[in-house]
Coordinates of C-alpha atoms and ligand atoms in Angstrom, one line a residue:
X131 CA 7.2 -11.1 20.2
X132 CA 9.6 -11.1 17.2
X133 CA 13.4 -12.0 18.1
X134 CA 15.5 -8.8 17.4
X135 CA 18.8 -8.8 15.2
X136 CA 22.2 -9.0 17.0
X137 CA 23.4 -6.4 13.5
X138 CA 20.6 -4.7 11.7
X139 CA 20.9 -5.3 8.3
X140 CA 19.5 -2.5 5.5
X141 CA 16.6 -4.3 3.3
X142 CA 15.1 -2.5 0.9
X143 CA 11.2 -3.9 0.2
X144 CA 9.8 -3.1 -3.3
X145 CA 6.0 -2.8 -3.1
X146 CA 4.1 -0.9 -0.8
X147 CA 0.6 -3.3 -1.9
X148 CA -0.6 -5.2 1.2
X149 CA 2.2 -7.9 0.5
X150 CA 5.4 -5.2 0.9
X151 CA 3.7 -3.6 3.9
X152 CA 3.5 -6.8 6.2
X153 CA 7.1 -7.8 5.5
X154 CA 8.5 -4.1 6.3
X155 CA 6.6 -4.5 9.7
X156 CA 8.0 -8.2 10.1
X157 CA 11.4 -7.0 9.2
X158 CA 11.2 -3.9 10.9
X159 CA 10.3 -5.7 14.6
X160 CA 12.8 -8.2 13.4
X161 CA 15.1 -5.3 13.8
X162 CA 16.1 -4.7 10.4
X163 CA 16.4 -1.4 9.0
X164 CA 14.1 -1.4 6.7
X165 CA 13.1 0.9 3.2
X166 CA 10.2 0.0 1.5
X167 CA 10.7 1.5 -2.7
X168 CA 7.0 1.3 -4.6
X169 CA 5.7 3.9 -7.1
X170 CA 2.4 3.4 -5.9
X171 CA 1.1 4.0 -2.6
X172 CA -1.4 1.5 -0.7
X173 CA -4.2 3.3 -1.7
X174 CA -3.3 2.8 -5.8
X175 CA -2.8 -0.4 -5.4
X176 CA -4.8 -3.6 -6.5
X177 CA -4.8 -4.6 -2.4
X178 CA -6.9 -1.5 -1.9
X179 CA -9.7 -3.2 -4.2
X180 CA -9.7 -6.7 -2.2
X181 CA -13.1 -7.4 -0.2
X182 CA -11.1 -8.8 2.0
X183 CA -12.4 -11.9 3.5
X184 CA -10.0 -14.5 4.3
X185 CA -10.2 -17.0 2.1
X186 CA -7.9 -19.1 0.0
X187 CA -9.3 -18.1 -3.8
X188 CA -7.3 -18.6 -6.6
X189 CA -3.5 -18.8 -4.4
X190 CA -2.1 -22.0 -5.4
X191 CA 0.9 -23.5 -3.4
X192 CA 1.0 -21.2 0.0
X193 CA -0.5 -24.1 2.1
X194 CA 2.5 -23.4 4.5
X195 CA 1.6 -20.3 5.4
X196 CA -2.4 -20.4 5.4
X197 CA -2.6 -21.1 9.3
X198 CA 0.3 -18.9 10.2
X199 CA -1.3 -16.0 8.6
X200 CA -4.6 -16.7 10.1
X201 CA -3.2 -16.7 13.6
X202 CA -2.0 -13.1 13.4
X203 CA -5.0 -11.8 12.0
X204 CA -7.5 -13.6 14.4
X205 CA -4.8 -11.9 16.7
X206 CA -5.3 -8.3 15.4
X207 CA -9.4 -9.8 15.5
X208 CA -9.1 -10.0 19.1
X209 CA -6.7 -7.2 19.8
X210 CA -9.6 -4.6 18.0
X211 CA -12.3 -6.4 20.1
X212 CA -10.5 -5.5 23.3
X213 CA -10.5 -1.5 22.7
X214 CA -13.8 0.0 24.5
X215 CA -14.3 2.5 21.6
X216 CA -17.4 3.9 23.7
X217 CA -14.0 5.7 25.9
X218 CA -14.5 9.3 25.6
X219 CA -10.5 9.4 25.8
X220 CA -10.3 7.0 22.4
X221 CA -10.7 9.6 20.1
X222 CA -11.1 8.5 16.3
X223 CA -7.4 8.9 15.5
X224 CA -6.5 6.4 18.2
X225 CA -9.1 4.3 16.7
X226 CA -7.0 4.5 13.1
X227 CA -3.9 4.5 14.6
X228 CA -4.0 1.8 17.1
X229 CA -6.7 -0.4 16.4
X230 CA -6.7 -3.0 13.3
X231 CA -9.3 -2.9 11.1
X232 CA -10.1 -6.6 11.4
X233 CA -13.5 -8.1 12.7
X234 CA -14.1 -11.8 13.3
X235 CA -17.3 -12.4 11.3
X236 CA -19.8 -14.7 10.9
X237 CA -21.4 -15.4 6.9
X238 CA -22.6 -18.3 4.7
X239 CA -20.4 -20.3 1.9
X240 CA -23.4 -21.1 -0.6
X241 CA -21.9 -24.6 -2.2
X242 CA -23.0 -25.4 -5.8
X243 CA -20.5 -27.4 -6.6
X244 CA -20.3 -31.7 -6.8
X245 CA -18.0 -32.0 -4.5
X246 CA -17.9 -28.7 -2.9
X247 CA -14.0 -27.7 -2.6
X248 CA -13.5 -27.9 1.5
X249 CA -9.9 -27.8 0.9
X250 CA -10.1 -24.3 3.0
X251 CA -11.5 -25.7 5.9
X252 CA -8.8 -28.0 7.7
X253 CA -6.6 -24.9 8.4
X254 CA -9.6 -23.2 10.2
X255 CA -10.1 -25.8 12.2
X256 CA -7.2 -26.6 13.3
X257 CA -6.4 -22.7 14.1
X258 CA -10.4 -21.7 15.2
X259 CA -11.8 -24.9 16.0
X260 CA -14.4 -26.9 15.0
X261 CA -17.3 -24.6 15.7
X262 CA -15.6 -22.1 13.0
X263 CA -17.1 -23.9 9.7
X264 CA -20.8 -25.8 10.3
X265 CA -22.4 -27.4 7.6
X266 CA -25.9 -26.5 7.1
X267 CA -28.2 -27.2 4.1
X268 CA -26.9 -25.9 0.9
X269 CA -23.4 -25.5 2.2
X270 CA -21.0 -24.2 5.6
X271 CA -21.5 -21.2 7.8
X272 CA -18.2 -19.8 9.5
X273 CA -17.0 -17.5 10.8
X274 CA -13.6 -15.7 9.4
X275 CA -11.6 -12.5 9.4
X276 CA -13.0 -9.6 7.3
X277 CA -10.4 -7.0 6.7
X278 CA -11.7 -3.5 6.2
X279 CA -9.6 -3.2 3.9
X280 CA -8.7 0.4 2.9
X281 CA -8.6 1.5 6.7
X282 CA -6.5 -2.0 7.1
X283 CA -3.9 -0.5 5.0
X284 CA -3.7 2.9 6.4
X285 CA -3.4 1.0 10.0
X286 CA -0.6 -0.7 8.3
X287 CA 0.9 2.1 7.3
X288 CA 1.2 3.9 10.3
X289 CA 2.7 0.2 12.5
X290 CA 5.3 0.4 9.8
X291 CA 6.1 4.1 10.4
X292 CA 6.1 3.3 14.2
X293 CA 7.9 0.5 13.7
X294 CA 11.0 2.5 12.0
X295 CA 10.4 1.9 8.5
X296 CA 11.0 4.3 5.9
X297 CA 9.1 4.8 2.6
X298 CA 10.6 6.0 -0.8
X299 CA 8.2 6.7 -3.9
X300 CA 10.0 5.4 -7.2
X301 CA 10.5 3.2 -9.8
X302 CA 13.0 0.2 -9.2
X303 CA 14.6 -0.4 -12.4
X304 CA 17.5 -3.1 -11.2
X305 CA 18.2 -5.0 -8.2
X306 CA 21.8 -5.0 -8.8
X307 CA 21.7 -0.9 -8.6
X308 CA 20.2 -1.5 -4.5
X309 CA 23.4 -3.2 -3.6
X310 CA 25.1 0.0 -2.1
X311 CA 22.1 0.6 -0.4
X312 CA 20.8 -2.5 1.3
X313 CA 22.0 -5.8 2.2
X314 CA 18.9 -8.0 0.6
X315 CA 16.1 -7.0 -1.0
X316 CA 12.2 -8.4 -0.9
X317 CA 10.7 -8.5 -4.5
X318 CA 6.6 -8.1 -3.4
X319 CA 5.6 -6.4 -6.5
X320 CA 2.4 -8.2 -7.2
X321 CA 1.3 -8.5 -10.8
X322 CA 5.0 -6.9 -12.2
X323 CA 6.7 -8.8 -9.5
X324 CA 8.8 -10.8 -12.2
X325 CA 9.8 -8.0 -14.2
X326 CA 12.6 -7.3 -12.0
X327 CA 13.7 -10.9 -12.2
X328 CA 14.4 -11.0 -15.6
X329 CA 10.5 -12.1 -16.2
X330 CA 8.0 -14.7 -15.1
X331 CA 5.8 -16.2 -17.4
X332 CA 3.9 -17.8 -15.0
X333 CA 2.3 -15.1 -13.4
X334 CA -0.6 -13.1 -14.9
X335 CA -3.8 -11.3 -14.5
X336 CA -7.0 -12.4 -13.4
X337 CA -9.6 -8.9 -13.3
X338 CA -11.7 -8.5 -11.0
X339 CA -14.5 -6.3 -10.9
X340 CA -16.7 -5.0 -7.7
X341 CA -19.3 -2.5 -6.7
X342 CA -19.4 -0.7 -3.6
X343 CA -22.9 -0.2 -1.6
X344 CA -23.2 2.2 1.2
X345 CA -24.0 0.0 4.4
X346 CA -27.3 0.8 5.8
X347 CA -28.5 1.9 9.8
X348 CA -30.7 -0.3 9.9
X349 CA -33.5 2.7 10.2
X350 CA -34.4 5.2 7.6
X351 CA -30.5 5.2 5.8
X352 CA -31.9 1.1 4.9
X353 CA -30.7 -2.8 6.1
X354 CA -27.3 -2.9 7.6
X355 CA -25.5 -6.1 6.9
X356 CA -23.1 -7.8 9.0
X357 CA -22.3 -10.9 8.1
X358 CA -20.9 -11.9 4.4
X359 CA -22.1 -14.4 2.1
X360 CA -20.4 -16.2 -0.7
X361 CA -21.8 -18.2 -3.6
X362 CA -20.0 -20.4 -5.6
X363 CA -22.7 -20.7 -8.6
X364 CA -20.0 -19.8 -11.3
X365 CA -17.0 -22.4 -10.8
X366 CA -14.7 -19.9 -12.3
X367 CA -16.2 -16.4 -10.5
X368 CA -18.2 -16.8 -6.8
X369 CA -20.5 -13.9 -5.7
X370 CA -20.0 -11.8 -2.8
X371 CA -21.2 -9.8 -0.4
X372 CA -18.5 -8.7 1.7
X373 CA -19.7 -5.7 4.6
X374 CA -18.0 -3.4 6.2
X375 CA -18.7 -0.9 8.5
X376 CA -20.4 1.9 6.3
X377 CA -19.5 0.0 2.8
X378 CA -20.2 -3.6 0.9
X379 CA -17.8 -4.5 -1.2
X380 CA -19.8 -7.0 -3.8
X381 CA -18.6 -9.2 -6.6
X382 CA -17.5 -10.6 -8.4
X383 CA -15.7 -11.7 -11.6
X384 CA -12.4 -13.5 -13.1
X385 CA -11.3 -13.1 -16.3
X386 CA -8.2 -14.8 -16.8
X387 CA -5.5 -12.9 -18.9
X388 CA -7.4 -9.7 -18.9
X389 CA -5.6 -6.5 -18.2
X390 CA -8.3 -3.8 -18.4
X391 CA -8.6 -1.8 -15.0
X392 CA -11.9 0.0 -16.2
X393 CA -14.7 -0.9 -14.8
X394 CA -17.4 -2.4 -17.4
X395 CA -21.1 -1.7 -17.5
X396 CA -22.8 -5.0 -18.6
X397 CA -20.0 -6.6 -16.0
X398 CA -21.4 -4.4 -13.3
X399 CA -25.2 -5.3 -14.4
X400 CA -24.7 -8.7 -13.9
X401 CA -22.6 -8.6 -10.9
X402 CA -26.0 -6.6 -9.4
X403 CA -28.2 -9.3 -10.7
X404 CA -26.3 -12.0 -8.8
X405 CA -25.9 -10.2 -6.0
X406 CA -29.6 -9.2 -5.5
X407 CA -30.8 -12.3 -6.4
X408 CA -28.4 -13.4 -3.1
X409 CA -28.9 -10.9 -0.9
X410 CA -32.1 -9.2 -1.4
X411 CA -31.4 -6.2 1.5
X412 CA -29.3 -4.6 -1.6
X413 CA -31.6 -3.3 -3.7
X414 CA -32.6 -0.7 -0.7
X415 CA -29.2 0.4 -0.3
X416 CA -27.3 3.0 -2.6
X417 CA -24.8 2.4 -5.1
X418 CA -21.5 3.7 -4.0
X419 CA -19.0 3.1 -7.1
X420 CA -17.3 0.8 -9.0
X421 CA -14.0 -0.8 -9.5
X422 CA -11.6 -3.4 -11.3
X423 CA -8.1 -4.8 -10.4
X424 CA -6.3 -7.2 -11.7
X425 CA -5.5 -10.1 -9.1
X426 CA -1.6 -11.2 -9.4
X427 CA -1.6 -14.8 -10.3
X428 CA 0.9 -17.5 -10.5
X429 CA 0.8 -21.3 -11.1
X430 CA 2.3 -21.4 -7.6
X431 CA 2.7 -18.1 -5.2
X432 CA 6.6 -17.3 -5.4
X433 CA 8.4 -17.4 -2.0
X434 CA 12.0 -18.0 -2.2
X435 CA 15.3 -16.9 -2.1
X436 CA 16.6 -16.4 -5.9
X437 CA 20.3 -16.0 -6.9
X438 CA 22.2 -14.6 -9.5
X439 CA 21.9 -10.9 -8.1
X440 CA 24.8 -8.6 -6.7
X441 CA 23.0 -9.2 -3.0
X442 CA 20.8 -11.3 -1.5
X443 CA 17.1 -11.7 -3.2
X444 CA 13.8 -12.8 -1.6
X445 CA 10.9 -13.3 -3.9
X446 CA 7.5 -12.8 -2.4
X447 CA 4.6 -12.2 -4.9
X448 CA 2.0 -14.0 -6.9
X449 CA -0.3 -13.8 -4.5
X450 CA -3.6 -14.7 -6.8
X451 CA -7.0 -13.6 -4.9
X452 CA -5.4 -13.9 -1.9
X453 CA -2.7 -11.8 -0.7
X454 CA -4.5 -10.2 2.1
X455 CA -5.4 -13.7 3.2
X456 CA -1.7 -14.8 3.0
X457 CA 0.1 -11.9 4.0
X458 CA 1.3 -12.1 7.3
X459 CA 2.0 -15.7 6.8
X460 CA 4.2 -14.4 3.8
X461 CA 5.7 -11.9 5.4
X462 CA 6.7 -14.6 8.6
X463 CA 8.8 -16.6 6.3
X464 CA 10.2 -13.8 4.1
X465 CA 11.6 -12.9 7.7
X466 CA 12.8 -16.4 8.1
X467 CA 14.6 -16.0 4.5
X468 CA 16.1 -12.4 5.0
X469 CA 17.5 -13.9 8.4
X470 CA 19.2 -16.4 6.5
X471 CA 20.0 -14.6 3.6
X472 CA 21.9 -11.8 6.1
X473 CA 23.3 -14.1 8.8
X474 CA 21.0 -13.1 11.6
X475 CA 17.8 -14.7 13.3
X476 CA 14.0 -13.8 12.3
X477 CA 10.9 -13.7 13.7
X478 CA 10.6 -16.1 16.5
X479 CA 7.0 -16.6 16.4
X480 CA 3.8 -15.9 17.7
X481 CA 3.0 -15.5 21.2
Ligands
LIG91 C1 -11.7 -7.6 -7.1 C2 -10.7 -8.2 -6.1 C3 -11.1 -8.7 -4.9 C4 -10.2 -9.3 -4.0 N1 -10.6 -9.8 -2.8 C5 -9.7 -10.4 -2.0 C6 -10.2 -10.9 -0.7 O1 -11.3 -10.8 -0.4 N2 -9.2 -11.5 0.1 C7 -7.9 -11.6 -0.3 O2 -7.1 -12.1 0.5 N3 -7.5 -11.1 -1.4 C8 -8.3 -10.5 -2.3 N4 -7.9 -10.0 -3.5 C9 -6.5 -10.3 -3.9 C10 -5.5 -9.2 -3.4 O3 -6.0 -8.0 -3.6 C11 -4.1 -9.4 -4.0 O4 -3.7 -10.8 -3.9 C12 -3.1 -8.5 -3.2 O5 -3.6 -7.2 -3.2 C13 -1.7 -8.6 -3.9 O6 -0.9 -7.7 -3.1 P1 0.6 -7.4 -3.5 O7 1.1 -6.5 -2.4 O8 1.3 -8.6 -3.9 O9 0.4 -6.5 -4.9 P2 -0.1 -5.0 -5.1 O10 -1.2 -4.6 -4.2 O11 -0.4 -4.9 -6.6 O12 1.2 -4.1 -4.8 C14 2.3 -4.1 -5.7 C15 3.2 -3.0 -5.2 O13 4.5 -3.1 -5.9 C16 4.9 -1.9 -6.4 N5 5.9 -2.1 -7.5 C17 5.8 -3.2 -8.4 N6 6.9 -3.1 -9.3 C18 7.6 -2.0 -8.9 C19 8.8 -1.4 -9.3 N7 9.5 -2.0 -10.3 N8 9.3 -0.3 -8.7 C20 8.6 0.2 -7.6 N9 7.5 -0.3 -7.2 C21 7.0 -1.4 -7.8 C22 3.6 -1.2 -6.8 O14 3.8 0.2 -6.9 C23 2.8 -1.5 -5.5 O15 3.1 -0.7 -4.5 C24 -8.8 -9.4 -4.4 C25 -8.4 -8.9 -5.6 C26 -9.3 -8.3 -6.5 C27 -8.8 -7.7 -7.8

């Protein structure tokens, strides 16, 4: 359980993307008082696009908090496993409210490259074990997190509202104009992250484009799919197949520096082509929709305390194509940062 503060202190989290959420609940149990500013709500955000398998892509320099953020979501894994949803007295809003939308699951890593990249795989070992990645010909089964994610965030949502935080919907133009009303602030703005900061170059887009498939029965509605499968034929872009309970999220792209949010058709054709030629099942399933985001990318993910403002300033964003994957890790040591920013103790761990 998190260590509470002897004095609350007011922080004021900008971003309500997957990032800003997990560090207002951190905070918040830490026994901050915590506000969380963003002009876009979870859903509008590019967190609502991710998959979200957990998986290191594209997040340079967050090796420290890889296993740390693993732990709490093989944690909420286990905690979702442990509700009997067949209990007549678990009603679907218990299910929403309560319950993390986070499933253990088992899917294939199709390696094409020479060497394949296992720089992923120490940290699930050493938090899973070794029976968590197997080779097998043509790559590694494993089995990994899957975060569902638009119900994920509306969980998250509702722990931060239990957990006292409070929500305003605006734009922050200045950090220096929060200093009457908090005592440190958490920058997790994703992609504009910088722009409070007096700019970053060194973060930027990479888009991303997906389709969604409605997930089968297994009888008349078509195939369902349960476990995910990746393929790194395209060193720059892996295919995916990512399902959920009644949806697939499949990809995928990265275009480096692009900025367009509309989905493209050609992009979408060959994203099907890939995908079908991968997993076969698809081609009896519907077509849902479509969508693009633009991952926030940084040479190195930004975690740090950064002076020069009129109160104490945590960066957290930068989180490339894979914020969900980092987040609770992140928000664990923006807790640790706020604590010493403010004077008071953090998050003592996990139990
Ligand atoms: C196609 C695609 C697939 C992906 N798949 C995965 C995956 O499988 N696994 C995974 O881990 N990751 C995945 N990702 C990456 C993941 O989505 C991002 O890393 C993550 O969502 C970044 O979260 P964030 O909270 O930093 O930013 P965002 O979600 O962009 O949120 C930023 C927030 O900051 C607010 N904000 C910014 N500036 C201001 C301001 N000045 N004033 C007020 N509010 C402000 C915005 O309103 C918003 O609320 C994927 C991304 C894409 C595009």
């Amino acid at each position: 359980m998190p260590s509470t503060s002897p004095t609350p202190s007011r922080v004021t989290v900008i971003g309500a993307g997957v990032i800003g959420l997990s560090c207002a609940h951190d905070l918040a149990e830490a026994g901050h008082e915590v506000t969380v500013v963003a002009d876009h709500g979870p859903g509008d955000t590019v967190s609502a696009l991710a998959g979200a398998l957990w998986f290191p892509y594209r997040a340079e320099g967050a090796e420290a908090v890889l296993e740390r953020s693993l732990r709490r979501f093989v944690e909420l894994a286990t905690l979702a496993e442990s509700v009997d949803t067949d209990d007549p007295s678990a009603g679907a809003d218990d299910f929403t409210d309560d319950v993390p939308p986070v499933q253990m699951r088992t899917g294939m890593f199709h390696e094409r490259l020479d060497p394949p990249d296992r720089s992923w795989v120490p940290p699930v070992v050493s938090v899973l074990g070794d029976d968590a990645v197997r080779p097998v010909e043509g790559g590694v089964r494993a089995t990994l997190p899957m975060i569902m994610t638009s119900r994920y965030l509306a969980w998250l949502m509702d722990s931060c509202r239990m957990s006292g935080v409070a929500f305003q919907w605006r734009t922050v133009t200045s950090l220096d104009d929060l200093s009457g009303s908090a005592d440190a602030v958490v920058v997790a703005g994703g992609l504009r992250g910088g722009e409070l900061l007096g700019g970053d170059d060194a973060v930027a887009p990479v888009r991303g484009q997906v389709m969604v498939f409605a997930n089968g029965d297994g009888g008349e509605d078509g195939p369902r799919l349960i476990g995910w499968t990746v393929d790194s034929d395209d060193p720059t872009a892996m295919t995916y197949v990512f399902p959920r309970e009644d949806e697939i999220v499949v990809g995928g792209t990265a275009e480096a520096g692009s900025w367009d949010e509309t989905p493209d058709q050609a992009t979408a054709e060959a994203i099907l082509s890939r995908a079908e030629a991968l997993v076969p099942e698809l081609k009896e399933l519907p077509i849902l929709g479509h969508g693009a985001g633009l991952r926030p990318t940084r040479e190195t993910v930004r975690l740090e305390r950064v002076d020069g403002y009129a109160l104490p300033v945590i960066a957290a964003y930068g989180h490339g194509g894979a914020g969900v994957t980092l987040s609770w890790g992140t928000a664990e040591r923006v807790v640790e940062l706020v604590g010493e920013a403010v004077g008071v103790g953090g998050r003592g761990g996990l139990s």
